[in-house]
PDB file of C-alpha atoms in Angstrom:
ATOM      1  CA  MET A   1      -0.079  -0.455  -0.127  1.00 94.00           C
ATOM      2  CA  LYS A   2       1.318   3.560  -0.900  1.00 96.00           C
ATOM      3  CA  LEU A   3       1.539   5.094   2.627  1.00 98.00           C
ATOM      4  CA  VAL A   4       0.119   9.074   2.481  1.00 98.00           C
ATOM      5  CA  VAL A   5       0.677  11.790   5.102  1.00 98.00           C
ATOM      6  CA  VAL A   6      -2.282  13.974   5.629  1.00 98.00           C
ATOM      7  CA  GLU A   7      -1.750  17.088   7.812  1.00 97.00           C
ATOM      8  CA  TRP A   8      -3.138  20.263   8.192  1.00 97.00           C
ATOM      9  CA  MET A   9       0.018  22.467   8.631  1.00 97.00           C
ATOM     10  CA  SER A  10       0.651  26.064   8.913  1.00 98.00           C
ATOM     11  CA  MET A  11       3.177  28.309   6.264  1.00 97.00           C
ATOM     12  CA  ASP A  12       5.444  27.752   9.258  1.00 97.00           C
ATOM     13  CA  GLY A  13       5.650  23.906   8.966  1.00 96.00           C
ATOM     14  CA  VAL A  14       3.447  23.545  12.760  1.00 97.00           C
ATOM     15  CA  VAL A  15       0.663  20.601  12.499  1.00 97.00           C
ATOM     16  CA  GLN A  16      -0.042  20.361  16.450  1.00 96.00           C
ATOM     17  CA  ALA A  17      -3.389  21.037  17.512  1.00 94.00           C
ATOM     18  CA  PRO A  18      -5.475  22.564  14.083  1.00 94.00           C
ATOM     19  CA  GLY A  19      -8.565  21.641  15.574  1.00 90.00           C
ATOM     20  CA  ALA A  20      -9.469  22.513  18.940  1.00 90.00           C
ATOM     21  CA  PRO A  21      -8.127  25.095  21.420  1.00 92.00           C
ATOM     22  CA  ASP A  22      -7.408  21.901  24.336  1.00 90.00           C
ATOM     23  CA  GLU A  23      -6.836  18.973  21.701  1.00 89.00           C
ATOM     24  CA  ASP A  24      -3.066  19.364  22.728  1.00 90.00           C
ATOM     25  CA  PRO A  25      -1.673  22.040  24.639  1.00 93.00           C
ATOM     26  CA  SER A  26       1.562  20.158  25.159  1.00 93.00           C
ATOM     27  CA  GLY A  27       5.109  22.538  25.277  1.00 94.00           C
ATOM     28  CA  GLY A  28       2.896  25.434  26.098  1.00 95.00           C
ATOM     29  CA  PHE A  29       1.423  25.788  23.028  1.00 96.00           C
ATOM     30  CA  THR A  30      -1.539  28.072  23.399  1.00 96.00           C
ATOM     31  CA  HIS A  31      -2.893  28.059  19.505  1.00 97.00           C
ATOM     32  CA  GLY A  32      -4.891  25.603  19.407  1.00 94.00           C
ATOM     33  CA  GLY A  33      -8.052  25.433  16.932  1.00 95.00           C
ATOM     34  CA  TRP A  34      -6.121  27.709  14.894  1.00 96.00           C
ATOM     35  CA  HIS A  35      -7.045  25.959  11.958  1.00 95.00           C
ATOM     36  CA  LEU A  36     -10.654  26.321  11.643  1.00 93.00           C
ATOM     37  CA  ARG A  37     -10.722  29.665  10.184  1.00 94.00           C
ATOM     38  CA  TRP A  38      -9.566  28.696   7.203  1.00 94.00           C
ATOM     39  CA  PHE A  39     -11.906  25.364   6.501  1.00 93.00           C
ATOM     40  CA  ASP A  40     -14.117  26.281   3.935  1.00 96.00           C
ATOM     41  CA  ASP A  41     -16.260  23.989   1.315  1.00 95.00           C
ATOM     42  CA  THR A  42     -13.274  23.124  -0.912  1.00 97.00           C
ATOM     43  CA  SER A  43     -11.724  22.228   1.725  1.00 96.00           C
ATOM     44  CA  ARG A  44     -14.191  20.055   3.460  1.00 95.00           C
ATOM     45  CA  GLN A  45     -14.526  18.116  -0.103  1.00 96.00           C
ATOM     46  CA  TRP A  46     -10.611  17.840   0.073  1.00 97.00           C
ATOM     47  CA  VAL A  47     -11.104  16.191   3.029  1.00 97.00           C
ATOM     48  CA  VAL A  48     -14.335  13.676   2.634  1.00 97.00           C
ATOM     49  CA  ASP A  49     -12.662  12.627  -0.762  1.00 97.00           C
ATOM     50  CA  ASN A  50      -9.234  11.778   1.178  1.00 97.00           C
ATOM     51  CA  LEU A  51     -10.992   9.251   3.924  1.00 97.00           C
ATOM     52  CA  ASN A  52     -12.805   7.671   1.235  1.00 98.00           C
ATOM     53  CA  VAL A  53      -9.924   6.822  -1.176  1.00 98.00           C
ATOM     54  CA  ALA A  54      -7.967   5.208   1.628  1.00 98.00           C
ATOM     55  CA  SER A  55      -8.036   2.027   2.325  1.00 97.00           C
ATOM     56  CA  ALA A  56      -6.516   2.094   5.677  1.00 97.00           C
ATOM     57  CA  PHE A  57      -5.329   4.352   8.377  1.00 98.00           C
ATOM     58  CA  LEU A  58      -2.624   4.939  10.357  1.00 97.00           C
ATOM     59  CA  PHE A  59      -1.868   6.536  13.717  1.00 96.00           C
ATOM     60  CA  GLY A  60      -0.073   7.270  16.704  1.00 94.00           C
ATOM     61  CA  ARG A  61      -1.269   6.561  20.711  1.00 93.00           C
ATOM     62  CA  VAL A  62      -2.500  10.567  20.859  1.00 91.00           C
ATOM     63  CA  THR A  63      -4.850  10.811  17.846  1.00 93.00           C
ATOM     64  CA  TYR A  64      -6.232   7.919  17.706  1.00 95.00           C
ATOM     65  CA  GLN A  65      -7.176   8.469  21.891  1.00 94.00           C
ATOM     66  CA  ASN A  66      -9.110  11.662  20.686  1.00 92.00           C
ATOM     67  CA  PHE A  67     -10.635  10.254  17.474  1.00 95.00           C
ATOM     68  CA  ALA A  68     -11.366   6.547  19.154  1.00 96.00           C
ATOM     69  CA  ALA A  69     -13.246   9.322  22.118  1.00 95.00           C
ATOM     70  CA  HIS A  70     -14.927  11.573  19.108  1.00 94.00           C
ATOM     71  CA  TRP A  71     -15.983   9.424  16.022  1.00 96.00           C
ATOM     72  CA  PRO A  72     -17.628   6.363  16.597  1.00 96.00           C
ATOM     73  CA  HIS A  73     -20.467   8.584  18.488  1.00 96.00           C
ATOM     74  CA  VAL A  74     -21.138  10.691  15.586  1.00 94.00           C
ATOM     75  CA  THR A  75     -24.044  11.311  14.417  1.00 91.00           C
ATOM     76  CA  GLY A  76     -26.126  14.125  11.674  1.00 93.00           C
ATOM     77  CA  PRO A  77     -23.929  15.752   8.642  1.00 92.00           C
ATOM     78  CA  GLU A  78     -20.875  14.429  10.103  1.00 93.00           C
ATOM     79  CA  ARG A  79     -21.398  11.522   9.195  1.00 95.00           C
ATOM     80  CA  VAL A  80     -18.991  11.574   5.953  1.00 96.00           C
ATOM     81  CA  VAL A  81     -15.886  11.696   7.405  1.00 96.00           C
ATOM     82  CA  ALA A  82     -17.014   9.279  10.092  1.00 96.00           C
ATOM     83  CA  ASP A  83     -18.140   7.104   8.749  1.00 97.00           C
ATOM     84  CA  PRO A  84     -14.676   5.663   6.853  1.00 97.00           C
ATOM     85  CA  LEU A  85     -12.846   5.980   9.954  1.00 97.00           C
ATOM     86  CA  ASN A  86     -15.693   3.848  11.537  1.00 97.00           C
ATOM     87  CA  SER A  87     -16.116   1.251   9.058  1.00 97.00           C
ATOM     88  CA  LYS A  88     -12.235   1.348   7.459  1.00 98.00           C
ATOM     89  CA  PRO A  89      -9.535  -1.283   8.905  1.00 97.00           C
ATOM     90  CA  LYS A  90      -7.024   1.062  11.792  1.00 97.00           C
ATOM     91  CA  TYR A  91      -3.660   0.329  12.837  1.00 97.00           C
ATOM     92  CA  VAL A  92      -2.083   2.313  15.377  1.00 96.00           C
ATOM     93  CA  VAL A  93       1.577   2.708  16.463  1.00 94.00           C
ATOM     94  CA  SER A  94       1.399   3.081  20.787  1.00 91.00           C
ATOM     95  CA  SER A  95       4.016   1.563  23.105  1.00 88.00           C
ATOM     96  CA  THR A  96       1.991   2.320  25.896  1.00 91.00           C
ATOM     97  CA  LEU A  97      -1.530   0.979  24.725  1.00 92.00           C
ATOM     98  CA  SER A  98      -2.487  -2.612  25.600  1.00 90.00           C
ATOM     99  CA  SER A  99      -5.274  -2.843  23.613  1.00 91.00           C
ATOM    100  CA  ALA A 100      -7.188  -0.927  20.189  1.00 93.00           C
ATOM    101  CA  ASP A 101     -10.753  -0.862  21.292  1.00 94.00           C
ATOM    102  CA  TRP A 102     -12.533   1.446  18.023  1.00 97.00           C
ATOM    103  CA  ALA A 103     -13.992  -1.008  15.917  1.00 96.00           C
ATOM    104  CA  HIS A 104     -11.777  -2.127  12.613  1.00 97.00           C
ATOM    105  CA  SER A 105      -8.302  -1.353  15.111  1.00 97.00           C
ATOM    106  CA  ALA A 106      -5.321  -3.501  16.082  1.00 95.00           C
ATOM    107  CA  LEU A 107      -2.197  -2.446  17.493  1.00 95.00           C
ATOM    108  CA  LEU A 108       0.860  -2.538  14.885  1.00 92.00           C
ATOM    109  CA  PRO A 109       3.113  -4.994  16.468  1.00 83.00           C
ATOM    110  CA  GLY A 110       6.826  -5.179  16.761  1.00 80.00           C
ATOM    111  CA  ASP A 111       9.884  -2.019  15.879  1.00 90.00           C
ATOM    112  CA  LEU A 112       7.940   0.793  13.960  1.00 92.00           C
ATOM    113  CA  VAL A 113       9.617   0.399  10.763  1.00 94.00           C
ATOM    114  CA  PRO A 114       9.290  -3.024   9.955  1.00 94.00           C
ATOM    115  CA  ALA A 115       5.953  -2.993  11.250  1.00 94.00           C
ATOM    116  CA  VAL A 116       5.082  -0.104   8.791  1.00 95.00           C
ATOM    117  CA  GLY A 117       7.132  -1.468   6.276  1.00 94.00           C
ATOM    118  CA  ALA A 118       4.948  -4.843   6.458  1.00 93.00           C
ATOM    119  CA  LEU A 119       1.905  -2.838   6.566  1.00 93.00           C
ATOM    120  CA  LYS A 120       3.377  -1.176   3.258  1.00 94.00           C
ATOM    121  CA  GLU A 121       3.037  -4.382   2.099  1.00 93.00           C
ATOM    122  CA  LEU A 122      -0.073  -5.186   2.445  1.00 88.00           C
ATOM    123  CA  GLY A 123      -1.738  -4.949  -0.663  1.00 85.00           C
ATOM    124  CA  ASP A 124      -2.937  -2.007  -3.268  1.00 91.00           C
ATOM    125  CA  GLY A 125      -4.814   1.188  -1.958  1.00 96.00           C
ATOM    126  CA  GLU A 126      -3.306   3.670   0.386  1.00 97.00           C
ATOM    127  CA  VAL A 127      -3.163   3.536   3.793  1.00 98.00           C
ATOM    128  CA  HIS A 128      -3.546   7.576   5.456  1.00 98.00           C
ATOM    129  CA  LEU A 129      -1.852   8.683   8.502  1.00 98.00           C
ATOM    130  CA  ILE A 130      -3.526  11.672  10.034  1.00 96.00           C
ATOM    131  CA  GLY A 131      -1.965  14.024  12.666  1.00 91.00           C
ATOM    132  CA  SER A 132       0.115  11.782  15.023  1.00 93.00           C
ATOM    133  CA  ALA A 133       3.050  14.408  14.180  1.00 94.00           C
ATOM    134  CA  ARG A 134       5.516  12.357  15.939  1.00 93.00           C
ATOM    135  CA  LEU A 135       4.936   9.312  13.934  1.00 95.00           C
ATOM    136  CA  ALA A 136       4.676  11.413  10.965  1.00 96.00           C
ATOM    137  CA  ALA A 137       8.594  12.425  11.549  1.00 95.00           C
ATOM    138  CA  THR A 138       9.917   8.850  12.199  1.00 95.00           C
ATOM    139  CA  LEU A 139       8.477   7.188   9.177  1.00 96.00           C
ATOM    140  CA  LEU A 140       9.510  10.242   7.145  1.00 96.00           C
ATOM    141  CA  ALA A 141      12.976  10.248   8.611  1.00 94.00           C
ATOM    142  CA  HIS A 142      13.093   6.050   7.478  1.00 94.00           C
ATOM    143  CA  ASP A 143      11.702   7.695   4.264  1.00 93.00           C
ATOM    144  CA  LEU A 144       9.076   5.744   4.111  1.00 96.00           C
ATOM    145  CA  VAL A 145       6.327   8.099   3.194  1.00 97.00           C
ATOM    146  CA  ASP A 146       4.802   7.405  -0.942  1.00 97.00           C
ATOM    147  CA  GLU A 147       2.958  11.174  -0.719  1.00 97.00           C
ATOM    148  CA  LEU A 148       2.717  14.305   1.520  1.00 98.00           C
ATOM    149  CA  ARG A 149      -1.306  15.176   1.197  1.00 98.00           C
ATOM    150  CA  LEU A 150      -0.928  19.195   3.225  1.00 98.00           C
ATOM    151  CA  MET A 151      -3.603  22.465   3.250  1.00 98.00           C
ATOM    152  CA  VAL A 152      -1.410  25.118   4.465  1.00 98.00           C
ATOM    153  CA  ASP A 153      -2.788  27.765   5.914  1.00 98.00           C
ATOM    154  CA  PRO A 154      -1.946  31.462   5.809  1.00 98.00           C
ATOM    155  CA  VAL A 155      -0.457  31.783   8.729  1.00 97.00           C
ATOM    156  CA  ARG A 156       2.320  31.845  11.097  1.00 97.00           C
ATOM    157  CA  LEU A 157       2.161  29.834  14.617  1.00 97.00           C
ATOM    158  CA  GLY A 158       6.035  30.360  15.392  1.00 96.00           C
ATOM    159  CA  GLY A 159       6.170  27.788  17.862  1.00 96.00           C
ATOM    160  CA  GLY A 160       4.997  24.156  17.736  1.00 96.00           C
ATOM    161  CA  LYS A 161       4.687  20.302  16.424  1.00 96.00           C
ATOM    162  CA  ARG A 162       5.993  20.109  13.433  1.00 96.00           C
ATOM    163  CA  ILE A 163       6.992  16.667  10.923  1.00 96.00           C
ATOM    164  CA  TRP A 164       9.060  17.602   9.013  1.00 94.00           C
ATOM    165  CA  PRO A 165      12.915  15.490  10.299  1.00 89.00           C
ATOM    166  CA  GLU A 166      15.954  18.031  10.973  1.00 87.00           C
ATOM    167  CA  ASP A 167      18.199  15.026   9.791  1.00 86.00           C
ATOM    168  CA  GLY A 168      20.068  17.574   6.993  1.00 86.00           C
ATOM    169  CA  LEU A 169      19.483  14.820   4.513  1.00 85.00           C
ATOM    170  CA  LEU A 170      18.034  16.022   1.064  1.00 87.00           C
ATOM    171  CA  ARG A 171      15.114  14.655   0.372  1.00 88.00           C
ATOM    172  CA  SER A 172      12.573  15.521  -2.830  1.00 90.00           C
ATOM    173  CA  PHE A 173       8.920  15.459  -3.997  1.00 95.00           C
ATOM    174  CA  SER A 174       7.118  16.262  -6.911  1.00 97.00           C
ATOM    175  CA  LEU A 175       4.095  18.417  -6.966  1.00 97.00           C
ATOM    176  CA  VAL A 176       1.034  15.976  -8.040  1.00 97.00           C
ATOM    177  CA  SER A 177      -2.081  18.989  -7.426  1.00 97.00           C
ATOM    178  CA  SER A 178      -2.493  21.899  -5.677  1.00 98.00           C
ATOM    179  CA  GLN A 179      -5.919  24.417  -5.279  1.00 97.00           C
ATOM    180  CA  ALA A 180      -6.496  27.438  -3.771  1.00 97.00           C
ATOM    181  CA  THR A 181      -9.248  27.476  -1.926  1.00 98.00           C
ATOM    182  CA  SER A 182     -11.505  30.437  -0.760  1.00 97.00           C
ATOM    183  CA  THR A 183     -10.143  31.147   2.717  1.00 97.00           C
ATOM    184  CA  GLY A 184      -6.277  31.892   0.878  1.00 97.00           C
ATOM    185  CA  ALA A 185      -5.135  27.766   2.497  1.00 98.00           C
ATOM    186  CA  LEU A 186      -3.410  25.792  -0.372  1.00 98.00           C
ATOM    187  CA  LEU A 187      -4.143  21.554  -0.898  1.00 98.00           C
ATOM    188  CA  VAL A 188      -1.360  20.249  -2.247  1.00 98.00           C
ATOM    189  CA  THR A 189       0.050  16.927  -2.849  1.00 98.00           C
ATOM    190  CA  TYR A 190       3.814  15.964  -3.360  1.00 98.00           C
ATOM    191  CA  ALA A 191       4.384  12.160  -4.469  1.00 97.00           C
ATOM    192  CA  LYS A 192       7.818  10.818  -3.288  1.00 95.00           C
ATOM    193  CA  VAL A 193      11.394  11.067  -5.713  1.00 92.00           C
ATOM    194  CA  THR A 194      12.549   7.732  -6.526  1.00 83.00           C
ATOM    195  CA  ASP A 195      16.277   7.927  -7.587  1.00 68.00           C
TER     196      ASP A 195
END
């Protein structure tokens, strides 16, 4: 499977706590919920399209627990987001969880890098990593990410969690698609360039 990292990101590369003020205040982050003012109908459809095309999802522990506490209980218009999340396979990377109780969830066994490599070998389709900044950074550092799908908002946050490894290695991506939203955000897809 192709491993796709899907993130909502500020212009300075911050992905921390885009959705709510109390989502992730770790490290003294005070801008939780920064992303919502940039969301419009185009970006909502982009989210839904990505969820629908995914064959499976990959999460770090914190994102998994936040999603598992919310999405199984959603009714009404948000079901368009909840249904794919609730019904498709979910793999969780955690050294502290002993079980993953959200329907169709499983803990990814063993060491992270070989476990994700084995997950990618399961067949065709796409496994989407959503949020999970530390996990995304680790997978990027180990060159396991095939594609990045980013919503880049026109805001600078000045600090917070980022997904880019600071390892001094040069890695190239090619632009697959780009679209501006009515709020000035950019929806971009980059594919890894293989030499």
